[in-house]
Short mmCIF file of C-alpha atoms in Angstrom, two decimals:
data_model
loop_
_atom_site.label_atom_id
_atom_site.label_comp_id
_atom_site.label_asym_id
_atom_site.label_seq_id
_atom_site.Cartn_x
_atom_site.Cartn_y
_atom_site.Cartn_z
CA UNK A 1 -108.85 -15.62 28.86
CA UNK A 2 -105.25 -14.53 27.64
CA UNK A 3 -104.88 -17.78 25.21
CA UNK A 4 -108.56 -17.23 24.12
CA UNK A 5 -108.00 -13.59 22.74
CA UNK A 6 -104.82 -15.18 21.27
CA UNK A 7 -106.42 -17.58 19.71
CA UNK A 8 -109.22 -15.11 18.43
CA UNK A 9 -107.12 -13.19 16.70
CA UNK A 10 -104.10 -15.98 15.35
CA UNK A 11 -107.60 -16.57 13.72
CA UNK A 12 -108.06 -13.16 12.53
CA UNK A 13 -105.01 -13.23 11.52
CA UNK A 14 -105.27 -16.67 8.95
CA UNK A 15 -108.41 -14.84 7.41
CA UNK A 16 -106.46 -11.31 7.04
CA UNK A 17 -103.79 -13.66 5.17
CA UNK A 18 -106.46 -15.37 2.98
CA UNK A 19 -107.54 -11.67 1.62
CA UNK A 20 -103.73 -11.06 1.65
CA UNK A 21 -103.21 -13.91 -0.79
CA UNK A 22 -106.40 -12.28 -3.38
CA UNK A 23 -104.26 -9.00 -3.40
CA UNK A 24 -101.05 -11.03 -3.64
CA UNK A 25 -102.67 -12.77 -6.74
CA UNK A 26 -104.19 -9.43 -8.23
CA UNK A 27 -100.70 -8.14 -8.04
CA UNK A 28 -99.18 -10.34 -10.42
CA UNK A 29 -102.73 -10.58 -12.73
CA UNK A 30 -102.23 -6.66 -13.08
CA UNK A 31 -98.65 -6.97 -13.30
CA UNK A 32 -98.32 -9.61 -16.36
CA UNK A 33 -101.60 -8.47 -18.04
CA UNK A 34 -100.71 -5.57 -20.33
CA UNK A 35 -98.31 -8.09 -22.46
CA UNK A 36 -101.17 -9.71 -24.19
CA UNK A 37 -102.96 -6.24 -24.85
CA UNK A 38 -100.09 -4.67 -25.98
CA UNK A 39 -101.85 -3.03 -29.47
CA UNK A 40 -105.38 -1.93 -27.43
CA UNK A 41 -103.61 -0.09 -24.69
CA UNK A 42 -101.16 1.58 -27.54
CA UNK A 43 -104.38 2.62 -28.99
CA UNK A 44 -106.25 3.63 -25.66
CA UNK A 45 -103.06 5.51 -24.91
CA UNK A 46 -102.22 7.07 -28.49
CA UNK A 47 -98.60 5.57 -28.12
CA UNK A 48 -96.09 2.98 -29.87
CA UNK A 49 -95.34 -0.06 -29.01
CA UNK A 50 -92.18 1.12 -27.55
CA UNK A 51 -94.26 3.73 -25.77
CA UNK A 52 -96.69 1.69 -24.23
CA UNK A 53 -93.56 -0.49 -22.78
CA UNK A 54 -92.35 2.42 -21.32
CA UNK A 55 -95.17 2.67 -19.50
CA UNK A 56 -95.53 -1.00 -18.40
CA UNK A 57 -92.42 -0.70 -17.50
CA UNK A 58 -92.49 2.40 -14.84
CA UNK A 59 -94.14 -0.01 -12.83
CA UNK A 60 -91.21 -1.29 -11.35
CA UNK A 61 -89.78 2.13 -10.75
CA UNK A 62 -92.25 2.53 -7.41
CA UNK A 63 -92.60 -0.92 -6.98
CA UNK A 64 -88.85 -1.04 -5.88
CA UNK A 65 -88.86 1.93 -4.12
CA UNK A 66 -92.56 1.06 -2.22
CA UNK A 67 -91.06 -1.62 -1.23
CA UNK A 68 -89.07 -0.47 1.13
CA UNK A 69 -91.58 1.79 2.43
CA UNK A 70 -93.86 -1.21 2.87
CA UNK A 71 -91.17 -2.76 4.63
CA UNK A 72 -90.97 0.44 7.13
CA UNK A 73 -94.96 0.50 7.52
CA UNK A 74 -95.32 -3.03 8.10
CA UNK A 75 -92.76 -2.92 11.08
CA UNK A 76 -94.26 0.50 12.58
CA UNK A 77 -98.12 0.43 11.71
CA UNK A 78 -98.80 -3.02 11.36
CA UNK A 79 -100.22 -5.19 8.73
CA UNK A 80 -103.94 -3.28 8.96
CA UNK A 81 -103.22 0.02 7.50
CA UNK A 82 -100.54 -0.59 5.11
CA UNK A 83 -102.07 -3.25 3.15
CA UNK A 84 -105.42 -1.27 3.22
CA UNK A 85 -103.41 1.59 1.60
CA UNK A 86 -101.69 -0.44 -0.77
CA UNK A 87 -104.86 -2.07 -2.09
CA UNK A 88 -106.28 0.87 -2.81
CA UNK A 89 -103.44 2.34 -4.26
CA UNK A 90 -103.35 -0.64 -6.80
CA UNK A 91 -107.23 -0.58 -7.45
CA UNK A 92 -106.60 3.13 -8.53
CA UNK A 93 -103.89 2.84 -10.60
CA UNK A 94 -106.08 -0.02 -12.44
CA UNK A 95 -108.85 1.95 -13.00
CA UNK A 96 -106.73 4.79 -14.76
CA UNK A 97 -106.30 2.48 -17.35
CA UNK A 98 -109.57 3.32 -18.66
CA UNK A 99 -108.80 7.12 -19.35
CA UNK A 100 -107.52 7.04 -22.75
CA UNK A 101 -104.39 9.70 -21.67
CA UNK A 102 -100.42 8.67 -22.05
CA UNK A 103 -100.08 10.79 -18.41
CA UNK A 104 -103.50 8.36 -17.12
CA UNK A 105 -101.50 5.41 -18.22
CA UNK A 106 -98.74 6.70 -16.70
CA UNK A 107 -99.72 7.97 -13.26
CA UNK A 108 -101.66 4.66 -13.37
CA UNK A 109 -98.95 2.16 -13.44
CA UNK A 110 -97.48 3.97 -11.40
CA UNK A 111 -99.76 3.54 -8.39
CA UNK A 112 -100.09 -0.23 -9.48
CA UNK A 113 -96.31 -0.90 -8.44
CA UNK A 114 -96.44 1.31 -5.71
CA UNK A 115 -99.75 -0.48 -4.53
CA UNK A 116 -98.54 -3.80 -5.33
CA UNK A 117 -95.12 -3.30 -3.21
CA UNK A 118 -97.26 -4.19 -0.51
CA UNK A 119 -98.50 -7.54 -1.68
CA UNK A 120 -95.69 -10.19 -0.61
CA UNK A 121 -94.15 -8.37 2.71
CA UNK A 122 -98.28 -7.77 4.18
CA UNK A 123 -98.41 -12.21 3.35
CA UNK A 124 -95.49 -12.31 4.71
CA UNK A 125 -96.12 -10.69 7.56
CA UNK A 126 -99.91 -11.98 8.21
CA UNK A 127 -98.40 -15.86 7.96
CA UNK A 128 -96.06 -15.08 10.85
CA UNK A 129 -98.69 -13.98 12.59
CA UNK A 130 -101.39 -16.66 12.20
CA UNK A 131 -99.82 -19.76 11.68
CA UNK A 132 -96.81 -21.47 13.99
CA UNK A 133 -93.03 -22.15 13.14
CA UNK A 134 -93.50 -25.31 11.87
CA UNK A 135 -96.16 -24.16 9.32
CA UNK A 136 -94.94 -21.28 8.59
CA UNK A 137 -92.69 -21.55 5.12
CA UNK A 138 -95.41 -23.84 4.30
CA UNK A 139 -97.93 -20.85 4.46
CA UNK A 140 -94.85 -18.46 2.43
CA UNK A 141 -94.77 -21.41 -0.05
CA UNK A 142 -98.63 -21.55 -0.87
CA UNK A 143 -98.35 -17.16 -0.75
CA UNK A 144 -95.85 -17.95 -3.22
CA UNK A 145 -97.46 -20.38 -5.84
CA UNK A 146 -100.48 -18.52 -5.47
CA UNK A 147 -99.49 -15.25 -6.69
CA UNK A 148 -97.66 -16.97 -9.65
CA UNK A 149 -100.62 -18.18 -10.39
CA UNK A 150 -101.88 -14.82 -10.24
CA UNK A 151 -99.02 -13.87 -13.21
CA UNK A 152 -100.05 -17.18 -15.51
CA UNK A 153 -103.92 -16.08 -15.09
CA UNK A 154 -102.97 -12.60 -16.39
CA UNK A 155 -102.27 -14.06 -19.89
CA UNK A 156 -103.51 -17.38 -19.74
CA UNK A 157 -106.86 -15.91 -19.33
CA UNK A 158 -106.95 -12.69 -19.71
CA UNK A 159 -105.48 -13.44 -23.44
CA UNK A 160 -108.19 -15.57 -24.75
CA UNK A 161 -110.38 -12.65 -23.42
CA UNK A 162 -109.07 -10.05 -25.63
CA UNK A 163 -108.82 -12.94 -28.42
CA UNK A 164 -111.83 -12.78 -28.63
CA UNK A 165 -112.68 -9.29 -28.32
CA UNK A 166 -113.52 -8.80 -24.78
CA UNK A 167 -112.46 -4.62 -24.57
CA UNK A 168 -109.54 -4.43 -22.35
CA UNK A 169 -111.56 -1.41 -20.17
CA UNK A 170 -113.71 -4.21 -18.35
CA UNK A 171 -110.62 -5.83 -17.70
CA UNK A 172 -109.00 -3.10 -15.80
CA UNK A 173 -112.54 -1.87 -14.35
CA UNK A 174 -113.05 -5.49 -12.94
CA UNK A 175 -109.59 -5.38 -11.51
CA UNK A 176 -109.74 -1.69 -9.90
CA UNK A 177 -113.23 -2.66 -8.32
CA UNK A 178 -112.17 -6.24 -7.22
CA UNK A 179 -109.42 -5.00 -5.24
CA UNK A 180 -110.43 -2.35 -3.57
CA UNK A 181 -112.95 -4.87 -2.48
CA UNK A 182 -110.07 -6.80 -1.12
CA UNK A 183 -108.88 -3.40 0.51
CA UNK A 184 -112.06 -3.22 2.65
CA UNK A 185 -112.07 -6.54 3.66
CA UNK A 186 -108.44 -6.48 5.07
CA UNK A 187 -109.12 -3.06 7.08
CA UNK A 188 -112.08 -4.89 8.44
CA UNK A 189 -110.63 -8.12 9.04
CA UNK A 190 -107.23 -7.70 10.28
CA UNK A 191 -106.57 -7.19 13.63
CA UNK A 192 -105.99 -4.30 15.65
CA UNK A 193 -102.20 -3.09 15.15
CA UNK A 194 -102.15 -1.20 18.63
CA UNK A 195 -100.42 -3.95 20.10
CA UNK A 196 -97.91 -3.93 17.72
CA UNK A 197 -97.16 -0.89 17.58
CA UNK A 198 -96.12 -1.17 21.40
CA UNK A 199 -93.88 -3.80 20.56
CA UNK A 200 -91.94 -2.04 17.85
CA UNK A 201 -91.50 1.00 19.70
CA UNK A 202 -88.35 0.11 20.97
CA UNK A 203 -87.05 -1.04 17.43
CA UNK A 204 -87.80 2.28 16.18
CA UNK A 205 -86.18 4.53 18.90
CA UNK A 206 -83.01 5.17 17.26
CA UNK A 207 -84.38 6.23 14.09
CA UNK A 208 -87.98 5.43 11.55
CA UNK A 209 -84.81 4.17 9.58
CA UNK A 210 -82.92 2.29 11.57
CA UNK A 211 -83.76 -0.97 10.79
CA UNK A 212 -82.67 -0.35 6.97
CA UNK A 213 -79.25 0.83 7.93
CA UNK A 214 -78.64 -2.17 9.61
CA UNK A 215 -79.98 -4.59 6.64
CA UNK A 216 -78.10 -2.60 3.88
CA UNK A 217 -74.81 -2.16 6.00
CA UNK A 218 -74.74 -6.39 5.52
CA UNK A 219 -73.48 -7.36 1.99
CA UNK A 220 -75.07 -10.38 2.12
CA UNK A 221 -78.60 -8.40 1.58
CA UNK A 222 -76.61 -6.62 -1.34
CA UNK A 223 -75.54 -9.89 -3.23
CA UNK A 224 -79.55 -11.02 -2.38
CA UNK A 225 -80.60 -8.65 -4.44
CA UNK A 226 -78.47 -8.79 -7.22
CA UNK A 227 -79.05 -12.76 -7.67
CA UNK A 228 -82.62 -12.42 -7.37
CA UNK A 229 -83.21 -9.40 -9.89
CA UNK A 230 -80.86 -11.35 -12.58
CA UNK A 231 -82.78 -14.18 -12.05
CA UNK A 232 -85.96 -12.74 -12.20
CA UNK A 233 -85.61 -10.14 -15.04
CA UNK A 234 -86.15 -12.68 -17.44
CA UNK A 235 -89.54 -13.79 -16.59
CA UNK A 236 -90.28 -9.97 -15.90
CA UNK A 237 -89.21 -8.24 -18.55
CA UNK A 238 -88.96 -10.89 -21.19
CA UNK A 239 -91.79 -13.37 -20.91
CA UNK A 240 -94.14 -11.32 -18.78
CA UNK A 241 -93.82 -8.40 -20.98
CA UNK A 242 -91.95 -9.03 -24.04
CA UNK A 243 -92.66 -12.24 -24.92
CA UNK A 244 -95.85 -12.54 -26.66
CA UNK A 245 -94.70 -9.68 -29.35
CA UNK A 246 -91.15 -11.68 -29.58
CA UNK A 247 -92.82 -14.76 -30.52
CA UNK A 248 -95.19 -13.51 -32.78
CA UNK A 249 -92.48 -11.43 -34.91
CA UNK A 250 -89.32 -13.30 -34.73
CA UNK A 251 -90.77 -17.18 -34.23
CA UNK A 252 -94.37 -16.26 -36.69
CA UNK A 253 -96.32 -17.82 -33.26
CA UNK A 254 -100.00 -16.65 -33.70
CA UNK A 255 -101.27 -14.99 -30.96
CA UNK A 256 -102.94 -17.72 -29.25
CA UNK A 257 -99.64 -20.00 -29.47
CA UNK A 258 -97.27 -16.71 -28.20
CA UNK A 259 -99.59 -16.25 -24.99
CA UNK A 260 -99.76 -20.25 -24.24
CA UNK A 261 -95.66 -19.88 -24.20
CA UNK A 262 -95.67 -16.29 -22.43
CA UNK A 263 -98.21 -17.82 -19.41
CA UNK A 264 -96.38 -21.58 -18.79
CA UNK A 265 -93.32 -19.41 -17.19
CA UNK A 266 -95.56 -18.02 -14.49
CA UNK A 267 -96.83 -21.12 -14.86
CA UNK A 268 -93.74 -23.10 -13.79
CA UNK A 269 -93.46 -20.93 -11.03
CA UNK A 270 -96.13 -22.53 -9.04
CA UNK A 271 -94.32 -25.51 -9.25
CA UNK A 272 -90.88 -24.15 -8.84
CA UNK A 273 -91.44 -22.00 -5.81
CA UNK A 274 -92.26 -24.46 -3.28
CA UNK A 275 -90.71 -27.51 -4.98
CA UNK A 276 -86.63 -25.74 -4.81
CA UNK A 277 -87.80 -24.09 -1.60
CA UNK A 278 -88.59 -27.61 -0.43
CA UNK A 279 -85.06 -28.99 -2.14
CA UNK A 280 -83.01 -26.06 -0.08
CA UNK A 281 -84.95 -27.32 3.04
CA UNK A 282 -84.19 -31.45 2.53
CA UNK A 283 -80.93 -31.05 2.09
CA UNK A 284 -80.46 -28.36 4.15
CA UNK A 285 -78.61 -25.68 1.70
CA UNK A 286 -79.28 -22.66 0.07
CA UNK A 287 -76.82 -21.84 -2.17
CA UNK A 288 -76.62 -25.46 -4.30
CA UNK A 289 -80.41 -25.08 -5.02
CA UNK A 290 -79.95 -21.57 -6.10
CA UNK A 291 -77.05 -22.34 -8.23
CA UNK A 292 -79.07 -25.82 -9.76
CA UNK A 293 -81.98 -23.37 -10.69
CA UNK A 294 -79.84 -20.72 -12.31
CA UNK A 295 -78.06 -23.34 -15.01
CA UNK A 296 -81.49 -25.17 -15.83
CA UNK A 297 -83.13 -21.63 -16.55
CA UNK A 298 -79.92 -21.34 -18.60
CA UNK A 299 -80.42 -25.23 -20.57
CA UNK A 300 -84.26 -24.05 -20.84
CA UNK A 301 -83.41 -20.62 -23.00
CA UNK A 302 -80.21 -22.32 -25.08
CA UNK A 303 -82.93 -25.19 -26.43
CA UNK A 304 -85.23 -22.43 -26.78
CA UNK A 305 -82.88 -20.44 -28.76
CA UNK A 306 -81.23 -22.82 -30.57
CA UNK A 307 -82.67 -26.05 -30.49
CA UNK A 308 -86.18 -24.82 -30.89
CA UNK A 309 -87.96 -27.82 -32.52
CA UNK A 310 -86.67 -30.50 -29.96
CA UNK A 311 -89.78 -29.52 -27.37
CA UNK A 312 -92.78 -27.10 -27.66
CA UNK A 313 -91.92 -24.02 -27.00
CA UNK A 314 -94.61 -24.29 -24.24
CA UNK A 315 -92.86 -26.74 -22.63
CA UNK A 316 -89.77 -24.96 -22.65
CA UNK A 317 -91.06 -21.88 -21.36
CA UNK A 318 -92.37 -23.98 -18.17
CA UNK A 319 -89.20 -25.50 -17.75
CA UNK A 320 -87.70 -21.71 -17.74
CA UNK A 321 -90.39 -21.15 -15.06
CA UNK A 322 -90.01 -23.92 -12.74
CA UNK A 323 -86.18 -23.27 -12.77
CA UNK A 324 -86.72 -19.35 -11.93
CA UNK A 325 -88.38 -20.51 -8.89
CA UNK A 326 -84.84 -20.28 -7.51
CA UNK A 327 -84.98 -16.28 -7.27
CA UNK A 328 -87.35 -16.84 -4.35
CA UNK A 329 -84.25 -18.96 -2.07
CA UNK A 330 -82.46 -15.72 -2.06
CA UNK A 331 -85.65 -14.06 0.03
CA UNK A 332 -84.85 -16.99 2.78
CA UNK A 333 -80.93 -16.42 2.34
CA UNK A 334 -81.43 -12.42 3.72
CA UNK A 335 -83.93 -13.11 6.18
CA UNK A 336 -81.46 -15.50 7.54
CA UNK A 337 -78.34 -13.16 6.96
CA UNK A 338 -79.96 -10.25 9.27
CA UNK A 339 -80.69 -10.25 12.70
CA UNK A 340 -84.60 -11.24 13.93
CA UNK A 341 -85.72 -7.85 14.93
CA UNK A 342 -85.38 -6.60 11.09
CA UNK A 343 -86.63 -9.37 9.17
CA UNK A 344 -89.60 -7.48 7.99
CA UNK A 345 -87.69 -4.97 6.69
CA UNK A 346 -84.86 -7.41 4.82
CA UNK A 347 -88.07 -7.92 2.95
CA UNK A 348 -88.52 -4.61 1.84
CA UNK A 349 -84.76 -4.36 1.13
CA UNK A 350 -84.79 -7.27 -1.05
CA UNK A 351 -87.77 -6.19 -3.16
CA UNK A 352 -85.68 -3.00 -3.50
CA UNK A 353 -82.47 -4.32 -4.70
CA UNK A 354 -84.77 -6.84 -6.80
CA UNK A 355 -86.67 -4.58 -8.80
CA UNK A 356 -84.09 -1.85 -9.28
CA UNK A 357 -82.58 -4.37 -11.02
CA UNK A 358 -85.07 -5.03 -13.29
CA UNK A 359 -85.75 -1.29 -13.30
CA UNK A 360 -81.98 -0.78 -15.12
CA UNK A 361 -82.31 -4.03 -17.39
CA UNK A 362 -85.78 -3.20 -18.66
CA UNK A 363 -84.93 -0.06 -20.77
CA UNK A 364 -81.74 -1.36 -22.10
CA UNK A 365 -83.48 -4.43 -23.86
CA UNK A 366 -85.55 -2.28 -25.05
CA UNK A 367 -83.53 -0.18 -26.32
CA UNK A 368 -81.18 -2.69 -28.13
CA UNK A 369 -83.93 -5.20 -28.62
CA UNK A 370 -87.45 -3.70 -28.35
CA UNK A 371 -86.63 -1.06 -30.83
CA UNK A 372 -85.62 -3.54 -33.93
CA UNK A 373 -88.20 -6.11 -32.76
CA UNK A 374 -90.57 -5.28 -36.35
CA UNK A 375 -87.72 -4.28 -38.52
CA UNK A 376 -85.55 -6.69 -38.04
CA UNK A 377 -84.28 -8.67 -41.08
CA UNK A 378 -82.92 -11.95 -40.16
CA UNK A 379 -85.32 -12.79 -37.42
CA UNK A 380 -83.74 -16.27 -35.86
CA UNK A 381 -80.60 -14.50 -34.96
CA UNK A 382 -82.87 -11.34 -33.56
CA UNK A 383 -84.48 -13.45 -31.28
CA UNK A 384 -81.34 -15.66 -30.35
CA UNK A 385 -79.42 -12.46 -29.65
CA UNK A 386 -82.37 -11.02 -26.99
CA UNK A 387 -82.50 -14.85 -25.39
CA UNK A 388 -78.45 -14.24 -25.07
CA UNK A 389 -78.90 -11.18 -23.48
CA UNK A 390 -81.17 -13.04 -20.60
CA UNK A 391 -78.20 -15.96 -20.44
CA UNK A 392 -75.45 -13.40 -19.95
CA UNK A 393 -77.62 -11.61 -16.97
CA UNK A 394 -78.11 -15.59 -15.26
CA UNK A 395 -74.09 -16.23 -15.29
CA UNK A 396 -73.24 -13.21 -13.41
CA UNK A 397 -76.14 -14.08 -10.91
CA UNK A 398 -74.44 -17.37 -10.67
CA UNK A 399 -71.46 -15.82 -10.17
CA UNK A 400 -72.23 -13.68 -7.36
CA UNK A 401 -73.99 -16.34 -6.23
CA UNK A 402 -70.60 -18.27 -5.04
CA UNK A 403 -69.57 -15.18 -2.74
CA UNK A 404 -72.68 -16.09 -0.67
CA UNK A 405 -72.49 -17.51 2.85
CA UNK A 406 -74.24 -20.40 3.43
CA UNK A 407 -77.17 -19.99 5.49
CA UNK A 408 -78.89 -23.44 5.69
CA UNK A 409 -78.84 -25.98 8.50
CA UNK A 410 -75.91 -28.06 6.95
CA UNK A 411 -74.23 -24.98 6.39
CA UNK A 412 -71.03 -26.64 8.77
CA UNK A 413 -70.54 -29.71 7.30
CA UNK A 414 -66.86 -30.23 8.26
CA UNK A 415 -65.53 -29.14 11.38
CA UNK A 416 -64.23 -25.80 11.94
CA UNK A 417 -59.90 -25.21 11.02
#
């Protein structure tokens, strides 16, 4: 009878995970959307263009800081409840976008990085639960690609929409509704968390903290962090938000050409995920993938810069994606740095230190970059300059990347002095 209510809810469990992976891919939709609509939301929101990326970009400001509260919530209240909350949290924040009000837009992206701060850790979380070791960073792989996917469907599709003349407020109304759908289904789906909550008791008797104080007392989580927000700020901040308007002004791209470059780097993700997570696993170490990924993201932007009519820029751009898949090895690096009992909160750590990152870069291109985007005179070097500032970010990640310690299986190779 034990093994059969076990094997009820491992079930459960898988089919939490599959509504799991619908918010994971609504997460990055929502997230990369806003770059191809750049002029209709200025308008909804009476703004500038440097306005409205101020307000795109105050998503990351609670998606770091969620994320370590998702981390907490996951551990303490289960996967139930927390993913239910952030759900609806992110089907909110969508559906402010339809209030033509600077402090709507606002408040709303706001809740949509808080909301979506749940996304990844709740996959996370439901694959350990429902699927075995051995199919396990198969199942994080898949979460992976699909919520990439997610971030190339946000302008790969969504683009052509408002190409056409689609009006952006069904956009976000679709979104808000769909997921909060998805919100319903995982409070009815997942399993009860009163089990788990027994089990965690323990973890949490020294403090609702404690598990935090022992990831961030590690500098290993620290360096993480750092790696993975240089790596990923590009595809963020640049391609995911920046992008389209950079291609149109400094490289003439119409609009339909600029979002066809913008979505390959999400794009290339699906591919680069799984494919360097699967490298790191072959050979059996972390930090030569890692390192690999971060000098062919930096190849893909000097021939984009540079060397611009040797490929499409399309094909570029996915090259730039597949290689950022390496910002995901860090996430196996601090699981594997911390002790078992706070692995679901390394998670939450690592989105922190992630996103703050991106939180600090994303106003400072903007501010050297964004600003003299349409007034710039000699528009090659404009663009070349904002590609540098990407390439500078990527050397210091490899940098910090050599005062890692090895975490993969082959990680003793010669014996010890």
């Amino acid at each position: 009878m034990d093994n059969s209510n076990k094997s009820s809810a491992t079930k459960y469990y898988v089919i939490a995970w599959v509504f799991g992976l619908l918010f994971y891919f609504l997460d990055y939709v929502v997230r990369s959307a806003p770059a191809v609509m750049i002029p209709e939301l200025s308008a909804v929101f009476n703004v500038s263009t440097i306005g409205l990326v101020s307000i795109i970009g105050t998503y990351y400001y609670t998606y770091s800081t969620c994320s370590l509260i998702a981390g907490i919530a996951l551990d303490r209240f289960g996967a139930r409840y927390s993913l239910f909350a952030g759900a609806l949290i992110l089907g909110i924040g969508c559906l402010l976008f339809i209030i033509s009000s600077e402090f709507a837009g606002n408040t709303g992206r706001l809740l949509q990085g808080a909301g979506c701060a749940f996304a990844f850790p709740g996959c996370v979380y439901l694959a350990s639960k429902g699927f075995s070791p051995k199919s396990l960073a198969t199942a994080i792989g898949f979460t992976q690609c699909l919520g990439m996917l997610g971030g190339s469907a946000g302008q790969f599709v969504v683009g052509p929409w408002i190409e056409r003349g689609v009006d952006q407020k069904l956009f976000w109304i679709g979104s808000g509704v769909l997921t909060i759908i998805v919100a319903i289904g995982l409070l009815l789906i997942t399993p009860n968390p009163k089990a788990e909550q027994q089990s965690t008791q323990q973890l949490h008797s020294k403090g609702f903290l404690s598990p935090y104080k022992v990831v961030f007392s590690n500098l290993q989580s620290w360096l993480c962090g750092i790696i993975s927000g240089l790596l990923f700020a590009p595809t963020t901040i640049f391609a995911m938000t920046w992008g389209v308007a950079f291609f149109k002004e400094d490289r003439s791209f119409s609009f339909h050409d600029a979002t066809i470059a913008c979505a390959m780097v999400p794009m290339g993700w699906v591919f680069g995920c799984p494919l360097l997570g699967y490298l790191t696993d072959k050979i059996g170490k972390r930090i030569p993938v890692l390192i690999g990924g971060a000098v062919l993201m930096i190849l893909s932007l000097l021939q984009l810069l540079f060397l611009p009519d040797l490929v499409p820029a399309y094909v570029s751009t996915f090259m730039l994606g597949v290689a950022s898949g390496a910002a995901m090895i860090p996430y196996s690096i601090i699981k594997e740095s911390n002790p078992d009992h706070v692995k679901g909160s390394a998670t939450g750590a690592i989105n922190f230190i992630t996103f703050s990152v991106t939180t600090l870069l994303s106003p400072l291109f903007s501010r050297f970059f964004g600003k003299t985007l349409t007034g710039a005179v000699d528009k090659t070097s404009h663009f070349q300059a904002a590609g540098l500032f990407w390439i500078g970010g990527i050397v210091i990640a490899v940098l910090v990347s050599l005062l890692l310690k090895e975490t993969g299986r082959n990680k003793r190779l010669t014996p010890a002095s």
